[in-house]
Short mmCIF file of C-alpha atoms in Angstrom, two decimals:
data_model
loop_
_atom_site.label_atom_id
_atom_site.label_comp_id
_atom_site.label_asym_id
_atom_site.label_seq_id
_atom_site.Cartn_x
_atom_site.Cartn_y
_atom_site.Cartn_z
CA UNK A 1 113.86 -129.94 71.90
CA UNK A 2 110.92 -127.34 72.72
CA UNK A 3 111.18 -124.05 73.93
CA UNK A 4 112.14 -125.94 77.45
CA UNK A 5 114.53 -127.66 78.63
CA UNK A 6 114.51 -128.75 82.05
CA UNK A 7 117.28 -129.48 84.66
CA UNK A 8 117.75 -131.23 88.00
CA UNK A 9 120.04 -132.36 90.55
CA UNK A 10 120.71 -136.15 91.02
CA UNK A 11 119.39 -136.00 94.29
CA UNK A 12 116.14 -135.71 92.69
CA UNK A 13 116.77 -139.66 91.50
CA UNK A 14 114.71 -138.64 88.11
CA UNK A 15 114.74 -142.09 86.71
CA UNK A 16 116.76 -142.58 83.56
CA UNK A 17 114.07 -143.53 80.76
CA UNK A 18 112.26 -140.56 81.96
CA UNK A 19 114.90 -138.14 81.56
CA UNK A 20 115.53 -139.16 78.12
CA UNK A 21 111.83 -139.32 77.43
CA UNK A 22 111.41 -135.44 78.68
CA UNK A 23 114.94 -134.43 77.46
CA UNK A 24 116.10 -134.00 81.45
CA UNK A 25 119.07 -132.43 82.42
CA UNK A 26 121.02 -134.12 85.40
CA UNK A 27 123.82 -132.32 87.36
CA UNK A 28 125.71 -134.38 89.97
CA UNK A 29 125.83 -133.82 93.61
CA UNK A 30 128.68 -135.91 94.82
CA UNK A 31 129.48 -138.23 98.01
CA UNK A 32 132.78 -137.85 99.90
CA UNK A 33 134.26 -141.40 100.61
CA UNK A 34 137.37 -139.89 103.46
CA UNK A 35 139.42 -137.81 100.91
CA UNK A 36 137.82 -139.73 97.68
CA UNK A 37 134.95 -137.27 96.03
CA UNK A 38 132.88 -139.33 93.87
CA UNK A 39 129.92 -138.09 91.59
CA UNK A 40 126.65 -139.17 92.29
CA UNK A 41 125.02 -141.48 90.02
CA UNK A 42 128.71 -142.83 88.48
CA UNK A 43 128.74 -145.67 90.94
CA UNK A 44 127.03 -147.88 92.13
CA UNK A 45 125.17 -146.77 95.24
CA UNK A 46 125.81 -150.55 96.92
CA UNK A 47 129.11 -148.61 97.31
CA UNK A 48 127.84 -146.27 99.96
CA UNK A 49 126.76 -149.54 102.12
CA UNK A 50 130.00 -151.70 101.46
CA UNK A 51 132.38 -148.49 102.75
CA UNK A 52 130.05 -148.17 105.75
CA UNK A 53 130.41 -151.86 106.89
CA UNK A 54 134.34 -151.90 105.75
CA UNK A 55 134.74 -148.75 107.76
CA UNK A 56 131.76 -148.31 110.44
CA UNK A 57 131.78 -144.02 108.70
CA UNK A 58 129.40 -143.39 107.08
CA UNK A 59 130.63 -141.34 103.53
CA UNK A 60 129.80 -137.29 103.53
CA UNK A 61 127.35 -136.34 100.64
CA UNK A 62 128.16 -132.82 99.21
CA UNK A 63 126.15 -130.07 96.72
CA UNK A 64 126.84 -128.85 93.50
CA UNK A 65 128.92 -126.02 93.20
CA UNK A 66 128.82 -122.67 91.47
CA UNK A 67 131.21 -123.56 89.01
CA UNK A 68 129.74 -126.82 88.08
CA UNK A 69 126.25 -124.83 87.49
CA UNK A 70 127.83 -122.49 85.33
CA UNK A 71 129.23 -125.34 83.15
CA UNK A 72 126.13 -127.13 82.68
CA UNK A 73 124.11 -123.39 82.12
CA UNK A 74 126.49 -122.71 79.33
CA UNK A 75 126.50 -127.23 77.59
CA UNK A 76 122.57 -126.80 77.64
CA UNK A 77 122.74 -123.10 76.25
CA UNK A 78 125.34 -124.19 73.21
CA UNK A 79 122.91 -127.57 72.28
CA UNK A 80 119.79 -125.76 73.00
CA UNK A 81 120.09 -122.12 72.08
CA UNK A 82 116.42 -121.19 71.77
CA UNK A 83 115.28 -123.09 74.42
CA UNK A 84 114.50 -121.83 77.87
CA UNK A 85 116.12 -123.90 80.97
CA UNK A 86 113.81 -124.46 84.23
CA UNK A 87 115.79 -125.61 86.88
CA UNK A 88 113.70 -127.55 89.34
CA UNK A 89 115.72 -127.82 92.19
CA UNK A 90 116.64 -130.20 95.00
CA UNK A 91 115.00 -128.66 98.45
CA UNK A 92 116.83 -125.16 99.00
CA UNK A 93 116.78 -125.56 103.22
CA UNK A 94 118.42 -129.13 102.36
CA UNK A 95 121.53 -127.92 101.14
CA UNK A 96 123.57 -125.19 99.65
CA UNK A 97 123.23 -126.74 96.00
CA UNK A 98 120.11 -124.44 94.78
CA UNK A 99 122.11 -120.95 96.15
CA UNK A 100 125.03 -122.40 93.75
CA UNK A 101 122.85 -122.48 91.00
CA UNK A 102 121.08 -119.42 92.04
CA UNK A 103 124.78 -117.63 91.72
CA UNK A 104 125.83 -119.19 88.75
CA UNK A 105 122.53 -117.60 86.78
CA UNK A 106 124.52 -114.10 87.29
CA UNK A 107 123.45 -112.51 84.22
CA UNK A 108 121.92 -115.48 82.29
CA UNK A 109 118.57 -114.12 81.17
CA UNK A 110 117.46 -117.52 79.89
CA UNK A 111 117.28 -119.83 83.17
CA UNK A 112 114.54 -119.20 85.84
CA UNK A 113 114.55 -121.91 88.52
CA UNK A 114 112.27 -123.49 90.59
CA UNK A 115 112.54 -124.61 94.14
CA UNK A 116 110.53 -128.08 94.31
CA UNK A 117 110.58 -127.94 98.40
CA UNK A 118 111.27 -131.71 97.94
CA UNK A 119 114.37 -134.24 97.32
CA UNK A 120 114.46 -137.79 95.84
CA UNK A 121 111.09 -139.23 94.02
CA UNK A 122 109.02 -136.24 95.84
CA UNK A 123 111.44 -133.91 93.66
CA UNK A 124 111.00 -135.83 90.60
CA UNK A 125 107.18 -136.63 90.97
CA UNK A 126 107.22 -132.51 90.41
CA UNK A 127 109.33 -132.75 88.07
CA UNK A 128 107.51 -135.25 85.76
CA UNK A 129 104.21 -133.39 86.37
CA UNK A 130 105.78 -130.16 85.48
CA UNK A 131 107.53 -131.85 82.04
CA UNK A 132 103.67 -133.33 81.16
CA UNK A 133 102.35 -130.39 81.77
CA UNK A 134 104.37 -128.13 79.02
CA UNK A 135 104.32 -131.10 76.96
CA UNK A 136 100.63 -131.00 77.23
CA UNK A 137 101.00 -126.93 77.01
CA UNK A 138 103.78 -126.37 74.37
CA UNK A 139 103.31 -122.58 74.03
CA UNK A 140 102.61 -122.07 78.03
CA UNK A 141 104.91 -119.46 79.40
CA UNK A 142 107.58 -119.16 82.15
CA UNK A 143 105.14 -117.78 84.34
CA UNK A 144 102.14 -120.06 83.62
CA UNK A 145 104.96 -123.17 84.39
CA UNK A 146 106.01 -121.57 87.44
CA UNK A 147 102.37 -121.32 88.61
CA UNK A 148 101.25 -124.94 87.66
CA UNK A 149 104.25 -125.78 89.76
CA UNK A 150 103.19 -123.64 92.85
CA UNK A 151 100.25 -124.97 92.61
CA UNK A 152 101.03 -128.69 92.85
CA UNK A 153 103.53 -128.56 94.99
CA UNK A 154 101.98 -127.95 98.17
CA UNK A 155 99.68 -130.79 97.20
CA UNK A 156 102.26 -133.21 97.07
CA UNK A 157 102.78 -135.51 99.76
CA UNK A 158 106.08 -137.67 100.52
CA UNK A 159 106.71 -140.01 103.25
CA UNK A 160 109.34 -142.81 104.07
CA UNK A 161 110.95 -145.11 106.21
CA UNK A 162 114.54 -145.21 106.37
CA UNK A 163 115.63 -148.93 106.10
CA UNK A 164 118.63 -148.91 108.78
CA UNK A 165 118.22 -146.69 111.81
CA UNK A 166 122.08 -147.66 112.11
CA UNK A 167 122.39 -144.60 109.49
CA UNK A 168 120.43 -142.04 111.05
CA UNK A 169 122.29 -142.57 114.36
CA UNK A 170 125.79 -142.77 112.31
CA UNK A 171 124.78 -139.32 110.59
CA UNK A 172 123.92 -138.18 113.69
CA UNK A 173 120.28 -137.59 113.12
CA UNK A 174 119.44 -139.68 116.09
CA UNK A 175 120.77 -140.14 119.48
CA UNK A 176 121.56 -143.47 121.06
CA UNK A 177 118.69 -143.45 123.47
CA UNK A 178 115.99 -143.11 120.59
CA UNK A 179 118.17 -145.76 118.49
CA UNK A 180 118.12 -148.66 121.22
CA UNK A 181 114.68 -147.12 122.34
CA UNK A 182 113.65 -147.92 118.60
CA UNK A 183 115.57 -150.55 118.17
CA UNK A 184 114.07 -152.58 120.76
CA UNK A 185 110.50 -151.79 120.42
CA UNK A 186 111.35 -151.88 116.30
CA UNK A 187 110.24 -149.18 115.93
CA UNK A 188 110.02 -147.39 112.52
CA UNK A 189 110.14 -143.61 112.26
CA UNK A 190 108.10 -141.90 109.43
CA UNK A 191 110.15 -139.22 107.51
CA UNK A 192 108.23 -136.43 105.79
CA UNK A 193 109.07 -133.59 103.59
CA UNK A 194 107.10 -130.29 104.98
CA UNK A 195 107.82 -127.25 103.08
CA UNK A 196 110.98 -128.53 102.12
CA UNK A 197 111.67 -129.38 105.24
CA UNK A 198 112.54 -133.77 106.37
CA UNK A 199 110.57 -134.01 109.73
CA UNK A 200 110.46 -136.99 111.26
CA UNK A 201 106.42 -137.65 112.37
CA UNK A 202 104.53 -140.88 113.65
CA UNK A 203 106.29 -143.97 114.25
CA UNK A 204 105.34 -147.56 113.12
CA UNK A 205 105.47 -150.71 114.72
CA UNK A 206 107.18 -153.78 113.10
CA UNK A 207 108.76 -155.15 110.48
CA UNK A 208 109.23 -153.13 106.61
CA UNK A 209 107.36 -155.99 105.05
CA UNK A 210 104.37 -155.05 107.48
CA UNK A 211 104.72 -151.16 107.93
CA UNK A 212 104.85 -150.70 104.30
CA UNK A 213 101.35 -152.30 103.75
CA UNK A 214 100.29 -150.08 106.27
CA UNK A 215 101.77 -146.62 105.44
CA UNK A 216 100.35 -147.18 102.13
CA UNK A 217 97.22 -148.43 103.17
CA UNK A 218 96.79 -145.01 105.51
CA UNK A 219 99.27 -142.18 103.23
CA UNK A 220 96.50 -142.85 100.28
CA UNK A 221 93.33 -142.03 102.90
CA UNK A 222 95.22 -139.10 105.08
CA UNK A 223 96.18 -137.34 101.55
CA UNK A 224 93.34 -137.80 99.73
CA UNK A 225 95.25 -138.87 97.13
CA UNK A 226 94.34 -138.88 93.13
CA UNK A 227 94.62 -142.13 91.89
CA UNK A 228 96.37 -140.82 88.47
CA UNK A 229 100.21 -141.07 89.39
CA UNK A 230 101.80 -142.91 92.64
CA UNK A 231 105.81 -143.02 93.43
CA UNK A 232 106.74 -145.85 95.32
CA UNK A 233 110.02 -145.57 96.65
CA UNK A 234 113.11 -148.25 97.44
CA UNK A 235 116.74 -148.01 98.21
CA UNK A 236 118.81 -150.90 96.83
CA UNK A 237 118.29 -153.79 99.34
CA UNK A 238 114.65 -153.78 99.06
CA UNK A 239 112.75 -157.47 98.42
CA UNK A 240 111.44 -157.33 95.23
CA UNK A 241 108.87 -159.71 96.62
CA UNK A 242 107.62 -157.01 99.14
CA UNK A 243 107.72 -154.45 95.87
CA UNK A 244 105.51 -156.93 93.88
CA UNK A 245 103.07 -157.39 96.53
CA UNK A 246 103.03 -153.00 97.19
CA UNK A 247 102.40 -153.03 93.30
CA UNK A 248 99.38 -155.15 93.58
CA UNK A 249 98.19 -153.22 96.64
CA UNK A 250 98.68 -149.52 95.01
CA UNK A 251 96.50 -151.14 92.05
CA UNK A 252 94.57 -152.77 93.71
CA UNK A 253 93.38 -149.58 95.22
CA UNK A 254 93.13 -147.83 92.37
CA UNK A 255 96.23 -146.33 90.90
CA UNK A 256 95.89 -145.87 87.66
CA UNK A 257 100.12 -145.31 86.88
CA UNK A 258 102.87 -146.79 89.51
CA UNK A 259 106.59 -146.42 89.29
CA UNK A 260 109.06 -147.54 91.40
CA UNK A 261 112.24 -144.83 91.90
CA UNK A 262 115.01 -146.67 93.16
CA UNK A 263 117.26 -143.75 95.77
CA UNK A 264 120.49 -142.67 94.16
CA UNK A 265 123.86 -142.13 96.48
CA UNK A 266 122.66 -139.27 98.28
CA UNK A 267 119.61 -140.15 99.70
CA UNK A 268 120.93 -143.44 100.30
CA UNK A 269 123.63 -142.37 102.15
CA UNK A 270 120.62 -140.93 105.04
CA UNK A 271 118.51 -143.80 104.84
CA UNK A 272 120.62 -147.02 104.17
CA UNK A 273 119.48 -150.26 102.68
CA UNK A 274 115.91 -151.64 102.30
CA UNK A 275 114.15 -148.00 102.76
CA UNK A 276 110.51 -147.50 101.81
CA UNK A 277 108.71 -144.83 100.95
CA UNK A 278 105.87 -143.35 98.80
CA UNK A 279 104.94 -139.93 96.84
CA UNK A 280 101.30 -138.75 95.32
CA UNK A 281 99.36 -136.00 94.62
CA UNK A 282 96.26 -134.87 96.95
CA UNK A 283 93.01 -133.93 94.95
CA UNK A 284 91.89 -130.59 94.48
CA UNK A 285 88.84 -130.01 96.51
#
């Protein structure tokens, strides 16, 4: 291990091979099931849709505490003594999970963290950019890190489409009016992260297999995105047939490196089966 070590909620649904390929800590938010607390990523997230049809209630996703943060400050400190951690956190104005890390620091000189404004694959596109930049800068400082990642941030772009509206209105993100209204039109809202923020923008007409095509089609253009590094984003429940054909799309306009981050628990839990969504980087002017 460098003089970094980096570390991240689960939220951030940082794909496994690449947190063992950067050396990525994970801590886990959890998901209440009624009185059952589970840890995120230690089940499988078909879970979250099986208790919701069983039950019609949709389960509670909760943050990280302070305690939990302290335990995982002091593992990574006692196998990684001389290394620095960055903690590149899940969207502060999401939930209370960054303030719990923020308190467990207390007097822990050798943490600075990092508040990525995003969650899910927008949090760990930052992520991975931030890990290939101080592998590609192994003697960078804290503040030269910090600044790459100010400076990319802003420039990244994340949008999706929840795959069941039934989950929105069940979390009660939408009323029933704009459910039927959308469910009868089919209707599919576009969910974007601004400032950290999940705003829900234009909507698109039809079914996922169509809107998909489109949204990347127009996301690329609107963004101005580089063509080095696209996100393409599923929650279990998504046709791998669809994926293949989005793959072929993404390179056939141009992208030079696709991945595919599957949603973890959490996000799940807001967006329900078959979601799509995509995350890129716009192009310095």
């Amino acid at each position: 291990m460098g003089k970094y070590v980096i570390l991240a909620e689960s939220g951030g649904d940082v794909p496994k091979e690449m947190a063992e390929k950067y050396g990525i800590y994970i801590i886990p938010m959890h998901v209440n099931f009624g009185d059952e607390t589970k840890d995120d990523g230690f089940f499988p997230t078909t879970d979250i849709f099986d208790y919701y049809k069983n039950t019609g209630k949709l389960p509670k996703t909760a943050a990280c505490n302070s305690y939990e943060f302290e335990e995982m400050y002091e593992k990574i400190h006692a196998e990684h003594p001389d290394s620095h951690i960055l903690y590149l956190a899940y969207s502060a104005v999401t939930t209370s999970t960054y303030q719990s890390g923020l308190v467990a620091m207390d007097d822990r000189d050798y943490i600075t963290p990092f508040d990525t404004k995003f969650c899910s694959a927008g949090q760990a596109y930052v992520i991975l950019l931030m890990a290939r930049y101080i592998e590609e800068h192994p003697d960078a400082s804290v503040e030269e890190i910090i600044a790459y990642g100010e400076d990319i941030r802003p420039r990244t772009h994340m949008g999706f489409f929840p795959g069941d509206l039934d989950y929105l209105r069940a979390g009660g993100r939408v009323s029933n009016a704009a459910y039927m209204g959308a469910k009868i039109l089919s209707l599919n809202p576009l969910i974007e992260i601004n400032d950290g923020y999940l705003v829900a923008s234009k909507k698109y007409r039809g079914k996922m297999n169509k809107v998909s095509k489109k949204l990347l089609q127009e996301y690329v253009v609107e963004h101005h995105f580089s063509k080095e590094l696209l996100f393409l984003i599923h929650s279990p429940g998504f046709p791998e047939k669809q994926k293949e054909e989005l793959t072929q799309m993404a390179t056939d306009l141009g992208f030079q490196e696709i991945h595919w981050i599957c949603t973890g628990s959490v996000v799940s839990t807001h967006s329900g089966p078959g979601a799509f969504g995509l995350v890129g980087l716009t192009e310095k002017s």
